[in-house]
Short mmCIF file of C-alpha atoms and ligand atoms in Angstrom, two decimals:
data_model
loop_
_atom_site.label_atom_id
_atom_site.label_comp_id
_atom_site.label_asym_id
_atom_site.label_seq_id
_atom_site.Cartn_x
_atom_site.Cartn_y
_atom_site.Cartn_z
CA UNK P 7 -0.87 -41.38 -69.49
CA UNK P 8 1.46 -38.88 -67.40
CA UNK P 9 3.82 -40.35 -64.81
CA UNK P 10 2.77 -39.29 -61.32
CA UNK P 11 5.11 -39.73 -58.91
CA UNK P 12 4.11 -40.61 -55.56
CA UNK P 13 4.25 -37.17 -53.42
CA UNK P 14 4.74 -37.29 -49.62
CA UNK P 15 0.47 -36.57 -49.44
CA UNK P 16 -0.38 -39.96 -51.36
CA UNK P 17 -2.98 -41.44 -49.43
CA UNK P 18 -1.82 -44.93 -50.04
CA UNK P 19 1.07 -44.03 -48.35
CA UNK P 20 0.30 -41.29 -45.88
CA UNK P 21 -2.51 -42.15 -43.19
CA UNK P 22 -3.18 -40.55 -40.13
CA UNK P 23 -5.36 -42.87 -38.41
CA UNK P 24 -4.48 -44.69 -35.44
CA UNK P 25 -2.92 -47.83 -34.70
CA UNK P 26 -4.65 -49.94 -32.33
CA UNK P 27 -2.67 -52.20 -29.75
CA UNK P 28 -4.17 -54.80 -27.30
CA UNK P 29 -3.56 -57.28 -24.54
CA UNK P 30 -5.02 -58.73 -21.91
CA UNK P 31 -3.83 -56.67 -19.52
CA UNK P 32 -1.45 -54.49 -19.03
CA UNK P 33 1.96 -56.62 -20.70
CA UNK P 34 1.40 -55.08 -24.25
CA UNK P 35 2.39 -51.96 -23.06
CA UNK P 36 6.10 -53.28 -23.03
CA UNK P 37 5.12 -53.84 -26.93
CA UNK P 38 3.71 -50.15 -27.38
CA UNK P 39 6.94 -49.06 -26.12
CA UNK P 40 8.73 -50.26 -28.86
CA UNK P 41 6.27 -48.83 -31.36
CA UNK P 42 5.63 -45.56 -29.33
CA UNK P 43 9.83 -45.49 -30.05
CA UNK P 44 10.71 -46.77 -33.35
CA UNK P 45 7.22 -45.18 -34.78
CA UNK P 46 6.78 -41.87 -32.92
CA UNK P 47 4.68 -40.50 -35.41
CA UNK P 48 2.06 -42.15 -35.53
CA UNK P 49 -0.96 -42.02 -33.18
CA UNK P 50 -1.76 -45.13 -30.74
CA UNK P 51 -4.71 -46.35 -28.84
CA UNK P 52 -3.79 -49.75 -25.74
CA UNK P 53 -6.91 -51.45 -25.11
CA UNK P 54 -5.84 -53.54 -21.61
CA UNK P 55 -8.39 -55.90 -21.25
CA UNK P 56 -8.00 -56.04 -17.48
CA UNK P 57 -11.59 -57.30 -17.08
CA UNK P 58 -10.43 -60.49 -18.93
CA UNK P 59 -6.72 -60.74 -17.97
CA UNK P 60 -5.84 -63.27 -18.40
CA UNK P 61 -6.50 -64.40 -20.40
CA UNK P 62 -4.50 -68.03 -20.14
CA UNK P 63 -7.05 -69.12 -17.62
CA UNK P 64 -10.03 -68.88 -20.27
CA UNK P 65 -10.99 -71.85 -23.09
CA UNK P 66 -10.03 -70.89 -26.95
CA UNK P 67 -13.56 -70.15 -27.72
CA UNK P 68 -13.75 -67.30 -24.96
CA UNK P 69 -10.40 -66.07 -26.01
CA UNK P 70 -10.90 -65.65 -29.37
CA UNK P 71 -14.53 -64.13 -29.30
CA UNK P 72 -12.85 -61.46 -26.65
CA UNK P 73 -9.93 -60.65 -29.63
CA UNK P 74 -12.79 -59.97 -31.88
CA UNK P 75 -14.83 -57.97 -29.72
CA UNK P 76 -11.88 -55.67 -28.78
CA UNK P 77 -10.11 -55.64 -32.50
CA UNK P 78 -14.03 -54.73 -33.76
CA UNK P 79 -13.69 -51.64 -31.24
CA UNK P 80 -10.31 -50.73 -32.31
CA UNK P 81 -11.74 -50.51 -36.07
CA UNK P 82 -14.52 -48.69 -35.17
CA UNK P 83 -12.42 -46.23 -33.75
CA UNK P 84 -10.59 -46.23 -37.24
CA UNK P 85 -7.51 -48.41 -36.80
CA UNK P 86 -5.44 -48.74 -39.83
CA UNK P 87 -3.60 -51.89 -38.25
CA UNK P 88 -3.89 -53.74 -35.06
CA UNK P 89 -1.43 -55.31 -33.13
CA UNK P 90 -2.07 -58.61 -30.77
CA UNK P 91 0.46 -57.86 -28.28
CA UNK P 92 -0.23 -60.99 -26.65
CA UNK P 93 1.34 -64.30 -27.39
CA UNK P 94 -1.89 -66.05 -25.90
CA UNK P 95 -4.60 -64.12 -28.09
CA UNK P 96 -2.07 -64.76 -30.74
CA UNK P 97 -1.49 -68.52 -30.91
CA UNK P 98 -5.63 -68.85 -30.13
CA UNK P 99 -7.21 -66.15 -32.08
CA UNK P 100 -5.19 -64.52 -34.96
CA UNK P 101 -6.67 -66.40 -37.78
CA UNK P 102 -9.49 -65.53 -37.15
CA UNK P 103 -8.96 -62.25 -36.55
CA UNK P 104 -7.58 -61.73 -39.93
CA UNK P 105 -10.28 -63.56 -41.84
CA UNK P 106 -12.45 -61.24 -40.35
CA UNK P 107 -10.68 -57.88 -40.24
CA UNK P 108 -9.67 -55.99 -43.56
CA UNK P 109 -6.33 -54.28 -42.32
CA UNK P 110 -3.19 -55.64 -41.00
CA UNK P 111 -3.16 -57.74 -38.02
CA UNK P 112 0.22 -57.57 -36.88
CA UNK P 113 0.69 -60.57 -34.03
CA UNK P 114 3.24 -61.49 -31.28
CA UNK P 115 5.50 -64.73 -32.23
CA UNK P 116 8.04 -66.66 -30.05
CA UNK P 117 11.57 -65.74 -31.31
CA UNK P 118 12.54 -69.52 -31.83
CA UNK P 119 14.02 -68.53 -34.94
CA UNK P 120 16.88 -66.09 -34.34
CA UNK P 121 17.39 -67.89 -30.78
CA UNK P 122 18.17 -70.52 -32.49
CA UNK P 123 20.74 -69.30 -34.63
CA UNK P 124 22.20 -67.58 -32.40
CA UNK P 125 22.86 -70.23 -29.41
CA UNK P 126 26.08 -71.65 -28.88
CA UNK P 127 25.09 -73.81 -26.06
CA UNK P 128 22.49 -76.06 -28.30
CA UNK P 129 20.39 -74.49 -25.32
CA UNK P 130 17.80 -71.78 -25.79
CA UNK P 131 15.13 -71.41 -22.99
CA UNK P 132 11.51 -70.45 -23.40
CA UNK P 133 9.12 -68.48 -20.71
CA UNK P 134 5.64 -67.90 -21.90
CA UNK P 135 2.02 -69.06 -20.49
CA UNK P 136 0.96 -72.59 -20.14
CA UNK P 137 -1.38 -71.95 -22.60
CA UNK P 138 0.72 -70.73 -25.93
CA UNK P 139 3.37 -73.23 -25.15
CA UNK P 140 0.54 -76.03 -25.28
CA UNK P 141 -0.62 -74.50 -29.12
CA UNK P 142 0.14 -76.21 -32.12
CA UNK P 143 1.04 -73.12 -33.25
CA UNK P 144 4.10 -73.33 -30.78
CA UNK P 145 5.01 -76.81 -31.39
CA UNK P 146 5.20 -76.03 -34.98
CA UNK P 147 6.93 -73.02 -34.95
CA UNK P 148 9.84 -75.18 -33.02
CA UNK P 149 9.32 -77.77 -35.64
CA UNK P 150 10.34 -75.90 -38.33
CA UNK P 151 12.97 -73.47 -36.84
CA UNK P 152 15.01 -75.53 -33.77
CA UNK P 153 17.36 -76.50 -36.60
CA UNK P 154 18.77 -78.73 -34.35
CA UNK P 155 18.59 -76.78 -30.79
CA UNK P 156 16.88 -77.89 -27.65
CA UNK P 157 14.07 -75.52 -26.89
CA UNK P 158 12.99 -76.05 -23.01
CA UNK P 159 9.86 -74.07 -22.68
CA UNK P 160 8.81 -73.10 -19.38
CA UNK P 161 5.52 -72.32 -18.67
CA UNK P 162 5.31 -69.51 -15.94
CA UNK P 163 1.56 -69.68 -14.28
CA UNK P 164 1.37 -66.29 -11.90
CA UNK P 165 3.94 -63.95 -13.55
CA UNK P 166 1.57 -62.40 -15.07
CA UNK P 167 -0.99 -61.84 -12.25
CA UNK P 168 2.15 -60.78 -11.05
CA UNK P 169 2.71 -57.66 -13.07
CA UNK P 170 -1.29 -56.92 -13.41
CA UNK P 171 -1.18 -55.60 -10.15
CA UNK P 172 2.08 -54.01 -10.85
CA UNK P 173 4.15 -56.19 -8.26
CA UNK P 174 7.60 -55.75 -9.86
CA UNK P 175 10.44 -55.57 -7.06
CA UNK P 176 12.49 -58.57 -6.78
CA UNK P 177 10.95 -59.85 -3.07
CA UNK P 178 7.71 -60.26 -4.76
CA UNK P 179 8.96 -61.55 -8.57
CA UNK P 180 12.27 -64.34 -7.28
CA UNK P 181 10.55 -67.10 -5.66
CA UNK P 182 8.73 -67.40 -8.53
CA UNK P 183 11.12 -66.80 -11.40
CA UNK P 184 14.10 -68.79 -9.42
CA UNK P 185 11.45 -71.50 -10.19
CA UNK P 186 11.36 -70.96 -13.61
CA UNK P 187 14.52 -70.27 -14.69
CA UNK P 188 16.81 -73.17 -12.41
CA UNK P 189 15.62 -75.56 -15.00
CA UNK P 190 16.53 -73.79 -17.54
CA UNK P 191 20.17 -72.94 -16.49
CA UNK P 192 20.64 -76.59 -15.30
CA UNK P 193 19.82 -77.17 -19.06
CA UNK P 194 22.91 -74.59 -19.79
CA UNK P 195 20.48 -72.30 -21.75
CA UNK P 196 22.51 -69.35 -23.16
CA UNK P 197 19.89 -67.67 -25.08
CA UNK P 198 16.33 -67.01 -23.54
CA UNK P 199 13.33 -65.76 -25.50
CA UNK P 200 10.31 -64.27 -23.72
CA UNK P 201 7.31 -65.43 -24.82
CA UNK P 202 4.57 -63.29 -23.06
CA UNK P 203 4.35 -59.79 -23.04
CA UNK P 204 4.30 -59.17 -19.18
CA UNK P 205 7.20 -60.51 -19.24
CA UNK P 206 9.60 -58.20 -20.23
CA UNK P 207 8.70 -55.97 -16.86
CA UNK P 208 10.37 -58.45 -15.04
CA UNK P 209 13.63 -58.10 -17.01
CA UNK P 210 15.91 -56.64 -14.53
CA UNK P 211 15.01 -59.15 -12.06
CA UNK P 212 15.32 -62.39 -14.87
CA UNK P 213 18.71 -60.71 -16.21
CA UNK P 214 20.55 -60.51 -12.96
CA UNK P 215 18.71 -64.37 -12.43
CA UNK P 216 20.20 -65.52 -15.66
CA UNK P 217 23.48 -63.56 -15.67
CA UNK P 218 25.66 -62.00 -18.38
CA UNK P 219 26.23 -65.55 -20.47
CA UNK P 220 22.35 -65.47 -20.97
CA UNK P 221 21.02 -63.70 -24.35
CA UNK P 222 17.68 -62.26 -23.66
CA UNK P 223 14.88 -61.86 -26.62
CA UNK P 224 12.16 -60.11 -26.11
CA UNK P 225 10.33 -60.63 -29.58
CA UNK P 226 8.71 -56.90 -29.60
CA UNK P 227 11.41 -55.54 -31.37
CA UNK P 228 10.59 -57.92 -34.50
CA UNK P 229 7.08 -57.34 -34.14
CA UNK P 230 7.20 -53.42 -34.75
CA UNK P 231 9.44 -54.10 -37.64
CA UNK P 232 6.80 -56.20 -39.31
CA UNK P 233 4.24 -53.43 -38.34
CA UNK P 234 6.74 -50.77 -39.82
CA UNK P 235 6.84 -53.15 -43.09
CA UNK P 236 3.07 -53.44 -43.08
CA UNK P 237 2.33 -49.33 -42.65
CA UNK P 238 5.03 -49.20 -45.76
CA UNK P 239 3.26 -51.45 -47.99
CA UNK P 240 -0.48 -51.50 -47.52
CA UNK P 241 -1.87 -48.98 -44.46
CA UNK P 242 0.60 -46.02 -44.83
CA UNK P 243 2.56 -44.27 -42.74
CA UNK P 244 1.40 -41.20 -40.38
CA UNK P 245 2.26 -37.61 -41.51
CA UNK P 246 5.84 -36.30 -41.42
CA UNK P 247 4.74 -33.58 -39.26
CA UNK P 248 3.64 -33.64 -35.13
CA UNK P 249 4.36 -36.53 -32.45
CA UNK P 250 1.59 -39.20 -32.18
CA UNK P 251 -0.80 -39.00 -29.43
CA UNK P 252 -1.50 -42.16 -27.39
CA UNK P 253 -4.88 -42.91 -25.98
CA UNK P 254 -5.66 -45.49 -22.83
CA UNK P 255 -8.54 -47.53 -22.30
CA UNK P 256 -9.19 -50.52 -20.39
CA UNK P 257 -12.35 -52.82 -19.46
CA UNK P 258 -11.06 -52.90 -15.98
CA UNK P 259 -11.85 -50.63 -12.90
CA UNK P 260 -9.95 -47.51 -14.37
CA UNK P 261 -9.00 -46.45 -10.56
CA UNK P 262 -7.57 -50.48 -10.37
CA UNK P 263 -5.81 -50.34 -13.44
CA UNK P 264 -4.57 -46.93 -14.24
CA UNK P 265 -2.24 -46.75 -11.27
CA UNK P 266 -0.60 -50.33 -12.67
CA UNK P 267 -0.26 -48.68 -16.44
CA UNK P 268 1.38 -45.34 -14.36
CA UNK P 269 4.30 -47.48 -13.10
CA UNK P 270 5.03 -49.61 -16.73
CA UNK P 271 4.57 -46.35 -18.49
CA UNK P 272 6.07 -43.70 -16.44
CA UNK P 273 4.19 -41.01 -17.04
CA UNK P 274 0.79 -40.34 -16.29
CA UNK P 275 -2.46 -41.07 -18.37
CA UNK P 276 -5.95 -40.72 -19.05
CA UNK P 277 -7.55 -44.00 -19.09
CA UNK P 278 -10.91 -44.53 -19.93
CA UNK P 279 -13.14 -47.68 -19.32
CA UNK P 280 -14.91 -49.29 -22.47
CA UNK P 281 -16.09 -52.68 -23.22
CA UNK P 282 -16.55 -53.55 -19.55
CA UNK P 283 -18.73 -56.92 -19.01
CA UNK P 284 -22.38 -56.24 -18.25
CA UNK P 285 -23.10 -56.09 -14.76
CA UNK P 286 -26.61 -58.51 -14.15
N1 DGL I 439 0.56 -60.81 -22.30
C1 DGL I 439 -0.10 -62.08 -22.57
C2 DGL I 439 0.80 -62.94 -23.45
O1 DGL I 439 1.65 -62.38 -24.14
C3 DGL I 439 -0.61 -62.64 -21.31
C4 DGL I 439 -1.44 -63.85 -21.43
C5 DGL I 439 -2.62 -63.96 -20.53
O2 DGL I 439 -3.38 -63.01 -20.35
O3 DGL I 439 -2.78 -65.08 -20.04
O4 DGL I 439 0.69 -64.13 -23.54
#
C-alpha cells in the first residue's frame, strides 16, 4: 500500500461548510465574535431565537424541543458543527442534542474551573440565569472543580431582557447590576466568571462596577478553542483561501431585532426571519 500523505485538499480535513451558532437571542453574538476572530475562515450562520428569548422563563421540555428545532435547521442548511452559545440551552438541552445530531455540538460551560485556580481571595463570583445556576449540571460542575473555593452564584433575572432590546448604557444596566454584584464584592470575590452570553455586553459597565482587583471570565474564549479542536479532529477546517461569510437569521420581527444585532455587531447585516411560531 503507498503512503499518502494528507494534502491541504483532504476532505477529512478541509470542509467548507458552515458553522452554525445559536442563542436565544441576541447574547451569542458576543460568542460568534470570538469565533468570527480566532476562526476567520470559516463561514458562519447566528440563528437568534428572539421569538423565544428567553429562554430562562420557559420549562426544560420547551427549551430543549426549541434547541432541536433550531440545531435541525442549522443541519439542514449543512452545518458541520454547531455551537450552543447559550449557557441555558446548554445545561437543559445538550444531551440531547448530541444523541440526536451526528456532528459536533460544541456547548457553553461556566468557567468554574480556571476561576478557581486562579483566585487568591478563596472568592470567585458567578452571574448567569436563575435557571442554569439551578441545573445539576451547575451544581456538579462546582462539585468537582471548587477545589476548595467559594463559588457565590448570582442569578441575574432582567439582564438579559436588558440587552435584547439593546439597552446597554450604564443609566439603564447599574441599578440592576449594583444589585448583583454588592453581594458578591461583600463576599471579596476577586475573580468573576460570566455565565450567560448577554452578558459580556455589559462588560464595561460590570468592570468599572467590580474594579481592577476583579478578574473577569467570559468562558467564550474556551469555547472556540474546543470548536477549533473539534474542526481539527473530526469536521475539518475551512479552505486556506477567502474570509468566511456570516449569515443572520432570527425568528423574531427582523425590523425588532436587526437594529439590536446592528449595535452588538457593529456593522450592518442582512437578517432574515425563519422558524417564526405559527401565527393561529
Ligand atoms: N444567552 C443565554 C445564556 O447564555 C440567555 C438565556 C435565556 O435566554 O434565558 O444563558
Amino acid at each position: 500500500m503507498p503512503f499518502l500523505p494528507r494534502s491541504e485538499d483532504d476532505a477529512s480535513h478541509v470542509n467548507g461548510a458552515p458553522i452554525g451558532v445559536f442563542d436565544s437571542g441576541v447574547g451569542g453574538l458576543s460568542v460568534l465574535r470570538h469565533i468570527h476572530e480566532m476562526l476567520p475562515r470559516e463561514d458562519l450562520i447566528y440563528l437568534a431565537d428572539a421569538a423565544y428569548a428567553p429562554y430562562g422563563g420557559r420549562s426544560g421540555d420547551e427549551i430543549t424541543a426549541r434547541a432541536r428545532v433550531v440545531c435541525g435547521w442549522l443541519v439542514e442548511q449543512g452545518a458541520k458543527a454547531v455551537v450552543v452559545a447559550c449557557n441555558t440551552a446548554t445545561v437543559v438541552a445538550v444531551a440531547s442534542l448530541r444523541a440526536e445530531f451526528d456532528i459536533p455540538i460544541v456547548a457553553m460551560e461556566p468557567a468554574i474551573k480556571p476561576a478557581a485556580l486562579m483566585t487568591r481571595s478563596g472568592a470567585v463570583g458567578v452571574l448567569a440565569t436563575e435557571r442554569t445556576l439551578a441545573s445539576e449540571q451547575f451544581q456538579d460542575l462546582v462539585q468537582r472543580y471548587a477545589n476548595g473555593a467559594r463559588i457565590v452564584a448570582q442569578p441575574c433575572p432582567g439582564l438579559v431582557e436588558l440587552v435584547e432590546r439593546g439597552h446597554l448604557d450604564p443609566a439603564r444596566t447599574m441599578p440592576l447590576l449594583s444589585r448583583y454584584l454588592q453581594p458578591l464584592l461583600d463576599e471579596h470575590i476577586d475573580v468573576l466568571v460570566l455565565g450567560c452570553t448577554h452578558y459580556p455586553f455589559l462588560l464595561p459597565t460590570i468592570s468599572h462596577m467590580t474594579g481592577s482587583g476583579v478578574t473577569i471570565i467570559d468562558p467564550a474564549v474556551a469555547v472556540t478553542q474546543q470548536l477549533r479542536r473539534r474542526l481539527a479532529s473530526d469536521a475539518g477546517m475551512a479552505p486556506h483561501s477567502g474570509a468566511g461569510v456570516l449569515r443572520f437569521f432570527t425568528s423574531g420581527v427582523p425590523d425588532v431585532v436587526g437594529p439590536v444585532i446592528e449595535l452588538l455587531w457593529q456593522a450592518p447585516v442582512q437578517l432574515r426571519q425563519v422558524l417564526a411560531p405559527h401565527h393561529a
